[in-house]
PDB file of C-alpha atoms in Angstrom:
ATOM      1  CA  UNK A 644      60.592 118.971  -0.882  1.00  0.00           C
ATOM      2  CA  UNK A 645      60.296 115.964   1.014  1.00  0.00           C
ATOM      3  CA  UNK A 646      57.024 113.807   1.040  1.00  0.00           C
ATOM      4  CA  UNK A 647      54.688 111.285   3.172  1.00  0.00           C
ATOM      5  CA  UNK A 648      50.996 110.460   3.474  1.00  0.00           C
ATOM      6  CA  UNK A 649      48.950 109.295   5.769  1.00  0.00           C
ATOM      7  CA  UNK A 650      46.414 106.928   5.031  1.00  0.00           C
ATOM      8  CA  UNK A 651      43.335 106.366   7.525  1.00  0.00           C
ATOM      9  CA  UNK A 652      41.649 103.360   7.553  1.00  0.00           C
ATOM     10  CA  UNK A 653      39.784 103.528  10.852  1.00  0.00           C
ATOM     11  CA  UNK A 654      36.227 102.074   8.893  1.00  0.00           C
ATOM     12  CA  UNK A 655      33.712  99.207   9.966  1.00  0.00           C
ATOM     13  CA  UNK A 656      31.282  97.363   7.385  1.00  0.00           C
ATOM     14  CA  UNK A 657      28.086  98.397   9.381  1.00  0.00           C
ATOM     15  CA  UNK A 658      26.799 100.628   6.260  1.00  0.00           C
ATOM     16  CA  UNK A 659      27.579  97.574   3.947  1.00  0.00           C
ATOM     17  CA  UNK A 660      26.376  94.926   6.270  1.00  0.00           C
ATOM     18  CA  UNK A 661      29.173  92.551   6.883  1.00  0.00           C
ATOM     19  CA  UNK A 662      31.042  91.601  10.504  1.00  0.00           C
ATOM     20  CA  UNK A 663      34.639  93.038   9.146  1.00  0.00           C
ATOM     21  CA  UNK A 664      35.955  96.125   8.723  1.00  0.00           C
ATOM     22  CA  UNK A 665      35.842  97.323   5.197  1.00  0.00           C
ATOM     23  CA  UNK A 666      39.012  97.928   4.775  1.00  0.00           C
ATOM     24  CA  UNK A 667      39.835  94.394   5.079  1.00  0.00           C
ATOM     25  CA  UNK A 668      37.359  93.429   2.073  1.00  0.00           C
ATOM     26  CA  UNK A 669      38.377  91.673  -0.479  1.00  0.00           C
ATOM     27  CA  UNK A 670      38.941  93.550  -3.734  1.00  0.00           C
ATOM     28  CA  UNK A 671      39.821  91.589  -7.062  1.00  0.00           C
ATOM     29  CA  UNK A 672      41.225  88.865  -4.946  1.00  0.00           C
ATOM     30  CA  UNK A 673      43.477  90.884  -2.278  1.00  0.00           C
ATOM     31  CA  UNK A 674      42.287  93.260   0.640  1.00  0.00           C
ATOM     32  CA  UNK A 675      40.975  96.553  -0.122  1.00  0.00           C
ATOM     33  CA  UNK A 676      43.578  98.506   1.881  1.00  0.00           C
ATOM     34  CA  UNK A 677      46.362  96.762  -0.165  1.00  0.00           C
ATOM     35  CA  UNK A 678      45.321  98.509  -2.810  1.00  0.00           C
ATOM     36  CA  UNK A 679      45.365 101.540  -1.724  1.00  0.00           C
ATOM     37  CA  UNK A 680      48.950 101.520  -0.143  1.00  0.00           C
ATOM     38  CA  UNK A 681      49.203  99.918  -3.763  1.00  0.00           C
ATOM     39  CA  UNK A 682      48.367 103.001  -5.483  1.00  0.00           C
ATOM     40  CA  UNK A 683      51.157 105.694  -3.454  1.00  0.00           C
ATOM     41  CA  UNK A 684      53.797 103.071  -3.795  1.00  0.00           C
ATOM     42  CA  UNK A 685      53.329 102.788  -7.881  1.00  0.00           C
ATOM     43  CA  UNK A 686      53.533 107.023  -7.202  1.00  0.00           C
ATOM     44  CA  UNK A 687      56.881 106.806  -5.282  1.00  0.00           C
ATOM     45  CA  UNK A 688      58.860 104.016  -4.292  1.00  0.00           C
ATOM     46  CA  UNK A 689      60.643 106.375  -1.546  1.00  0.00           C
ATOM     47  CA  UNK A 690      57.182 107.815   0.046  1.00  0.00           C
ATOM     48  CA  UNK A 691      57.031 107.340   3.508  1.00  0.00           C
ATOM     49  CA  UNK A 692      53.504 105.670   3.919  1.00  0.00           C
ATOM     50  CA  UNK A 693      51.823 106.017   7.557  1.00  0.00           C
ATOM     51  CA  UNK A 694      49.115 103.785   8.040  1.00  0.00           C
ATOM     52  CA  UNK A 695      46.177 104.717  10.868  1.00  0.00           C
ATOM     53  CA  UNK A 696      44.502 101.739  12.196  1.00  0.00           C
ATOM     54  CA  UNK A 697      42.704 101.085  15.299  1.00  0.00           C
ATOM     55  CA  UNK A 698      44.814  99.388  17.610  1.00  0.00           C
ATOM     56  CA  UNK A 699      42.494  95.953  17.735  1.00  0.00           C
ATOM     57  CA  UNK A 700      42.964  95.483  14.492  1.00  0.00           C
ATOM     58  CA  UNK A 701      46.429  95.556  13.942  1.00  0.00           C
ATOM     59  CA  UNK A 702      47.117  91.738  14.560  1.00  0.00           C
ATOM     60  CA  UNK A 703      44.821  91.000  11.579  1.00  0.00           C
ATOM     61  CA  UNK A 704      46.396  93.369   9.167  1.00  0.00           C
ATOM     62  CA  UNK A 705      49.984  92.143  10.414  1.00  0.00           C
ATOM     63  CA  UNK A 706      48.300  88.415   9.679  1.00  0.00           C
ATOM     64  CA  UNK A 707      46.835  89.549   6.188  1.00  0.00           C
ATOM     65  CA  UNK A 708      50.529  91.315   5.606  1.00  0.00           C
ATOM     66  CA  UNK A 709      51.764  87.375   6.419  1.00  0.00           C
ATOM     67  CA  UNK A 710      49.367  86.063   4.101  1.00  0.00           C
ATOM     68  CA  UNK A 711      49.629  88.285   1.237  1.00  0.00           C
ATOM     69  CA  UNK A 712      53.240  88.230   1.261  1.00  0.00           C
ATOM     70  CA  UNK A 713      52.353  92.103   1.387  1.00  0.00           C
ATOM     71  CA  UNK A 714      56.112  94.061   0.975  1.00  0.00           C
ATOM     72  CA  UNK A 715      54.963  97.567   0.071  1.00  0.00           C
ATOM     73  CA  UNK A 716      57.129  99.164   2.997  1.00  0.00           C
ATOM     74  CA  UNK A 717      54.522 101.163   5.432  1.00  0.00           C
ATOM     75  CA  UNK A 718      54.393 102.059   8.978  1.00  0.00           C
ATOM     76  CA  UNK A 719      51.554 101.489  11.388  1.00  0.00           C
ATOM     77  CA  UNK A 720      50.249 104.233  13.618  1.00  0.00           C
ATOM     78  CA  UNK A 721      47.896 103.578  16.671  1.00  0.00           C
ATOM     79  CA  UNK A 722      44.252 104.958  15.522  1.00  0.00           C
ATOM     80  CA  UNK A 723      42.114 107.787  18.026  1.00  0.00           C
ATOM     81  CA  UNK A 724      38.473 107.101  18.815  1.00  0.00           C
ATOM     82  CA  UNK A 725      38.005 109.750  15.836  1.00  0.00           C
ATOM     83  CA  UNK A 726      39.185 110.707  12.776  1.00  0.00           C
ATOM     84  CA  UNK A 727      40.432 114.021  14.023  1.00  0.00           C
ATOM     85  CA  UNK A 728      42.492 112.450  16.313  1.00  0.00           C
ATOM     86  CA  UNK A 729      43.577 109.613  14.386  1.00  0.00           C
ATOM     87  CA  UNK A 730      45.081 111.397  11.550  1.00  0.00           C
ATOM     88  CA  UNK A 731      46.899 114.160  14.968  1.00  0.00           C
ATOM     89  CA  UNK A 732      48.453 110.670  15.824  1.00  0.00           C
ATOM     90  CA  UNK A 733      49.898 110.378  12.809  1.00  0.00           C
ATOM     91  CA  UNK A 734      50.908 113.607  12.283  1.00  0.00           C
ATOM     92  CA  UNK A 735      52.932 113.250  15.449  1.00  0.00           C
ATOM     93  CA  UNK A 736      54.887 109.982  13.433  1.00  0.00           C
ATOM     94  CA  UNK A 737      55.823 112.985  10.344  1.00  0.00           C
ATOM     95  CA  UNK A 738      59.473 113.267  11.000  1.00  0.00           C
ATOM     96  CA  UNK A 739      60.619 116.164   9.154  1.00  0.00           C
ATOM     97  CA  UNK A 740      58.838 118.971   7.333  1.00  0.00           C
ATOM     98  CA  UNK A 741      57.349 117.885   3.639  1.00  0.00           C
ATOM     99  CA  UNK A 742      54.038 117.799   1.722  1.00  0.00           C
ATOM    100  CA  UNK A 743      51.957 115.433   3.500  1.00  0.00           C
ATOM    101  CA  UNK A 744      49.163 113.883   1.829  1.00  0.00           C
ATOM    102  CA  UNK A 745      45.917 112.283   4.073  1.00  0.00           C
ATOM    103  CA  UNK A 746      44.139 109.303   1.825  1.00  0.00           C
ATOM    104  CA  UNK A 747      41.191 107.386   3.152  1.00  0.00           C
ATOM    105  CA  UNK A 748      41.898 103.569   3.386  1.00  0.00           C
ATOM    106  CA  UNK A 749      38.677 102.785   1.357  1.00  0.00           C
ATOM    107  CA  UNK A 750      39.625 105.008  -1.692  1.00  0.00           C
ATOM    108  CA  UNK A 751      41.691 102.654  -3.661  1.00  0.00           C
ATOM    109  CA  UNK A 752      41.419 103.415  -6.921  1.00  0.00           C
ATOM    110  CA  UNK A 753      43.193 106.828  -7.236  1.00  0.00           C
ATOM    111  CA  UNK A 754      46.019 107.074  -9.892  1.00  0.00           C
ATOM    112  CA  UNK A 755      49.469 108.210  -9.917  1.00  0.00           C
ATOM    113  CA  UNK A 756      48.338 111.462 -12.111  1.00  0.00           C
ATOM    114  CA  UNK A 757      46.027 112.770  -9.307  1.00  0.00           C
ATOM    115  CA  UNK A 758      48.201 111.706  -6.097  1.00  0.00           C
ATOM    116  CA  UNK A 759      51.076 114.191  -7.873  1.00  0.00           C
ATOM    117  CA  UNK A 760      48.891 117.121  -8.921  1.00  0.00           C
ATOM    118  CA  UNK A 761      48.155 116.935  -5.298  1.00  0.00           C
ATOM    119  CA  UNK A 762      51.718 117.102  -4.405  1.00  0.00           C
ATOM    120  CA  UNK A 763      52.670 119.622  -7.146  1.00  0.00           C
ATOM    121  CA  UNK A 764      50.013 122.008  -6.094  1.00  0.00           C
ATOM    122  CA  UNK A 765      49.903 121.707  -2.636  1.00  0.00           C
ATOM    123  CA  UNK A 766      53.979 122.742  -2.642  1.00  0.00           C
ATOM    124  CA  UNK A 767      52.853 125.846  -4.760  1.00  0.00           C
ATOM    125  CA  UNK A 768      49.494 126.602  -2.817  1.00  0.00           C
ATOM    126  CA  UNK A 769      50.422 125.545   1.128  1.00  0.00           C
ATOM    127  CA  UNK A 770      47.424 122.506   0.442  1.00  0.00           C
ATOM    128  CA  UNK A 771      45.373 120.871  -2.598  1.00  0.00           C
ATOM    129  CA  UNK A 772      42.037 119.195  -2.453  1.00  0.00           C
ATOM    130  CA  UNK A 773      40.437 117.388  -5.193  1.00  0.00           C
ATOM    131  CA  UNK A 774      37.066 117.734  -5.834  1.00  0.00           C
ATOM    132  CA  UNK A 775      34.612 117.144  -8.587  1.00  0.00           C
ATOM    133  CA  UNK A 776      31.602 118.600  -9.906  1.00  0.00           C
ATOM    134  CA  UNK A 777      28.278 117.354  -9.265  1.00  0.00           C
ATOM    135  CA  UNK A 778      26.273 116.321 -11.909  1.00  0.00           C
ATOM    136  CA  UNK A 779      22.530 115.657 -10.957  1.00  0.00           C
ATOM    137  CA  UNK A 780      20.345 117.887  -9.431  1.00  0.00           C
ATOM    138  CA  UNK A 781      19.688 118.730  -5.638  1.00  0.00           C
ATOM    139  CA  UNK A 782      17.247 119.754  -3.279  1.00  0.00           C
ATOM    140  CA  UNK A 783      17.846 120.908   0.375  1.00  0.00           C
ATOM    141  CA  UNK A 784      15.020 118.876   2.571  1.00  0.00           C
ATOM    142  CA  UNK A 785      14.349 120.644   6.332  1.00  0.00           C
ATOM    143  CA  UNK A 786      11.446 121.507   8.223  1.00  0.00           C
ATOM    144  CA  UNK A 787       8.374 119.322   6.335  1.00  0.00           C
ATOM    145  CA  UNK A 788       9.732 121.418   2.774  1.00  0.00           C
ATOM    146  CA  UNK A 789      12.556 120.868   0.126  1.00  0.00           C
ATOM    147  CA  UNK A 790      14.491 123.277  -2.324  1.00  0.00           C
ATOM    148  CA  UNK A 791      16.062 123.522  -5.196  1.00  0.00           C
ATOM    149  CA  UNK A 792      20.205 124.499  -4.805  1.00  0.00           C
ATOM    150  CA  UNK A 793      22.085 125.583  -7.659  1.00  0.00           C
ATOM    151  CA  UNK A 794      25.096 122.784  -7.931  1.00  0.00           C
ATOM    152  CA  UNK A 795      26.951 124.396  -9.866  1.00  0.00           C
ATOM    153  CA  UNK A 796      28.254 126.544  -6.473  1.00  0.00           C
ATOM    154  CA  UNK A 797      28.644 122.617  -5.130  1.00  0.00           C
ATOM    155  CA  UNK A 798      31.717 120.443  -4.978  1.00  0.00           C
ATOM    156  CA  UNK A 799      32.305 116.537  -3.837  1.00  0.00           C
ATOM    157  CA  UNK A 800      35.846 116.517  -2.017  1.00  0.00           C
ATOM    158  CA  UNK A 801      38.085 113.519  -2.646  1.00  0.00           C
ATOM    159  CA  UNK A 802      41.297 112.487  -1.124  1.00  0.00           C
ATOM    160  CA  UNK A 803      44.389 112.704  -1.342  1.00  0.00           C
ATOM    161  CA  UNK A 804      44.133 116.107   0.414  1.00  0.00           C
ATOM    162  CA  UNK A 805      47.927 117.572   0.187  1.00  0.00           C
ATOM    163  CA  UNK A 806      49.252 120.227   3.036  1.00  0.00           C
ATOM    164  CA  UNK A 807      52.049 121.554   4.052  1.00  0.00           C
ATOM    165  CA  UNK A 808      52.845 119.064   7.125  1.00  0.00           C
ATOM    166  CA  UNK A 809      53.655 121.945   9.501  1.00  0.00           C
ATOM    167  CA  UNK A 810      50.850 124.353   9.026  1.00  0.00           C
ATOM    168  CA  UNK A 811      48.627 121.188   9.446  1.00  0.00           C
ATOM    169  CA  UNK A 812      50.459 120.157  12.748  1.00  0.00           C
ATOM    170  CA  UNK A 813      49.295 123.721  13.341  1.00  0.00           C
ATOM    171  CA  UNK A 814      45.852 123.324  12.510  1.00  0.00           C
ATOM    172  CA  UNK A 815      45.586 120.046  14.343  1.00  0.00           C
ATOM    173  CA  UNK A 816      46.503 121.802  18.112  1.00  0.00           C
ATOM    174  CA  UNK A 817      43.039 123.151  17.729  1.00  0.00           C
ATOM    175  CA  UNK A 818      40.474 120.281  19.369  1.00  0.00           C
ATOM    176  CA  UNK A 819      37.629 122.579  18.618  1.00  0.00           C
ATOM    177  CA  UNK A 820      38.206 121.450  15.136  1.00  0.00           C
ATOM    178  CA  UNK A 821      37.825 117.839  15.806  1.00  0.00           C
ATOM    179  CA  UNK A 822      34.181 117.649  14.663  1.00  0.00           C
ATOM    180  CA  UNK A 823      35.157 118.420  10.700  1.00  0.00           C
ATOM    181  CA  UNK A 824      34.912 115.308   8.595  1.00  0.00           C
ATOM    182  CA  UNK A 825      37.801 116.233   6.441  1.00  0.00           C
ATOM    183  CA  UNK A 826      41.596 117.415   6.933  1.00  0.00           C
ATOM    184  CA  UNK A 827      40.531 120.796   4.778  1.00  0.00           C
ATOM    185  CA  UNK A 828      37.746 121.714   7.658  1.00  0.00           C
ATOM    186  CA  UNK A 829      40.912 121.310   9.846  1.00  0.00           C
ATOM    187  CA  UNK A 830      43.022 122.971   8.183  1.00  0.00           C
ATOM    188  CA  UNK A 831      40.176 125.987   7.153  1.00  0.00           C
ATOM    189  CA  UNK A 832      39.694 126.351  10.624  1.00  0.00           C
ATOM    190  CA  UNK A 833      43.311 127.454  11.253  1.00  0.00           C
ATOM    191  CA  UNK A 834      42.436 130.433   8.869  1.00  0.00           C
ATOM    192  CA  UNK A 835      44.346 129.046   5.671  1.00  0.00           C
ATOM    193  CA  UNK A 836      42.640 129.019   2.015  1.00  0.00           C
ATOM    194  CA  UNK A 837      41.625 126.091   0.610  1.00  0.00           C
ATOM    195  CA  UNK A 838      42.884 125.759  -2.730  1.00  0.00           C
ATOM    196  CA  UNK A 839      40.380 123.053  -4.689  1.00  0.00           C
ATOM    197  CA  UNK A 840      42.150 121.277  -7.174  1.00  0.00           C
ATOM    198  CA  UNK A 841      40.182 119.018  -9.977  1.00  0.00           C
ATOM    199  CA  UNK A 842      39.483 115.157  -8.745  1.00  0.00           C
ATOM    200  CA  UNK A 843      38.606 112.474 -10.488  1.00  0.00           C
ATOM    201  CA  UNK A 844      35.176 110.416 -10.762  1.00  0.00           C
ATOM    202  CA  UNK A 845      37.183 106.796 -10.110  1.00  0.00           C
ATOM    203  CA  UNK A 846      38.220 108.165  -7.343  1.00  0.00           C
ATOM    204  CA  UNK A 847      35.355 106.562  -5.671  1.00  0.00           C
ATOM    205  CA  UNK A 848      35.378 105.703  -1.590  1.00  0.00           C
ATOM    206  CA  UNK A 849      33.741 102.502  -0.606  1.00  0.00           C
ATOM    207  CA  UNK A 850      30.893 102.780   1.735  1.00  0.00           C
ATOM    208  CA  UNK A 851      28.315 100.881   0.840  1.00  0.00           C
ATOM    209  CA  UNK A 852      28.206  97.084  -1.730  1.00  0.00           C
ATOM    210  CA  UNK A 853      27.557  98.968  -5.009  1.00  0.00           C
ATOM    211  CA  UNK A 854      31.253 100.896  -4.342  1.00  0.00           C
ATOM    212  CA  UNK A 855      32.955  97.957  -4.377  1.00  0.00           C
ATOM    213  CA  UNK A 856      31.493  96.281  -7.795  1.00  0.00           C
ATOM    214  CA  UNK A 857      32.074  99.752  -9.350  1.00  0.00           C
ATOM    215  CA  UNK A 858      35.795  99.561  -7.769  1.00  0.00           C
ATOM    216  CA  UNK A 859      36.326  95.670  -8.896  1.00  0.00           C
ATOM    217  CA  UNK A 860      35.586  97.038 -12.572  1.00  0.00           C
ATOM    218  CA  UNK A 861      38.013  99.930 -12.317  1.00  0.00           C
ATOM    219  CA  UNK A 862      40.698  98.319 -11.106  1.00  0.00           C
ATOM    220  CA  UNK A 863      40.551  95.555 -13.618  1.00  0.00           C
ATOM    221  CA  UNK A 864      40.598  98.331 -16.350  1.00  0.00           C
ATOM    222  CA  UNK A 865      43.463 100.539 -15.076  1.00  0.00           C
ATOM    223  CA  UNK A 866      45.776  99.164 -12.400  1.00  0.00           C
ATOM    224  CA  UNK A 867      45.415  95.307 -13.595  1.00  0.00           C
ATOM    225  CA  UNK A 868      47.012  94.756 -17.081  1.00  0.00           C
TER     226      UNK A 868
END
């Protein structure tokens, strides 16, 4: 079966305290979001790749394209004032039916062997989310108390998050699902089964400085030699 992904990069740097967006950062010398387009590419030369950005900033990714001498083939797709609706923007840019992966911009350390269990899984199970097991302890905090909740019931979801691209079109009619920070809330919504997948701890998402030292080291290690 066919196959595409579309990767959102719709962030600012107001967590991380700088003026640009983070995608934009510099990581090991080229901009974050390289990277990650970086990563699907080394997957699958033939992937179509859908990018997401808001609309002001596509002059200065076309410019750091220019200046990169970025040629990882990609299309751009106007962002929404939301997530929701900028990944149902690119959904509307899917041209056929396939397994369609969704991939944060700022996640750019995610290897080949995870972006095609994804896939694989995700054409046997309708979708695929990775997600990984927290290790430290938690407490629930609310109303001037805090408790103690069993993690082992607890998951951290990654992307890629791998659907079938036409039950997801589906899912994505509904706007009362446009509040869910993740395609699988989306996609839940519509009354499919979410079938959870095992991630992997690099698979880290930059949001705040320490991210990005943590992501300089990996990618040096794995995707730099």
């Amino acid at each position: 079966m066919k196959k595409a992904v579309i990767i959102v990069a719709g962030g600012t740097g107001s967590r991380m305290g700088i003026n640009i967006p983070k995608q934009f950062m510099l990581l090991n010398g080229k901009p974050l979001l390289m990277h990650t387009l970086q990563r699907f590419y080394e997957y699958d030369q033939k992937l179509l790749i859908l990018l997401v950005l808001p609309e002001n900033e596509n002059d200065k990714w076309l410019s750091l394209v220019k200046n990169y001498s970025f040629s990882i083939p990609h299309t751009i797709v106007k962002g929404g004032m939301t997530r929701f609706h900028s990944v149902k923007y690119g959904l509307e840019k899917v041209p056929w039916p396939c397994i369609l992966a969704i991939h944060d911009g700022v996640r750019p350390i995610c290897s080949s062997s995870l972006i095609n269990r994804c896939f694989e899984e995700a054409e046997n199970n309708s979708n695929a989310i990775p997600a990984i097991r927290i290790t430290e302890s938690i407490r629930e905090v609310g109303h001037g108390n805090n408790f103690i909740i069993d993690r082992e019931n607890l998951r951290i979801i990654q992307t890629p998050q791998c659907f079938d691209s036409e039950k997801l079109k589906r899912a994505y009619q509904n706007n009362d699902a446009e509040n869910f920070t993740d395609d699988a809330g989306v996609f839940e919504h519509d009354g499919n089964k979410i079938h959870l997948i095992e991630g992997e701890r690099n698979n880290i998402k930059i949001t705040i400085q320490d991210n990005l030292y943590i992501a300089s080291a990996l990618e040096k290690e794995f995707f730099s030699k």
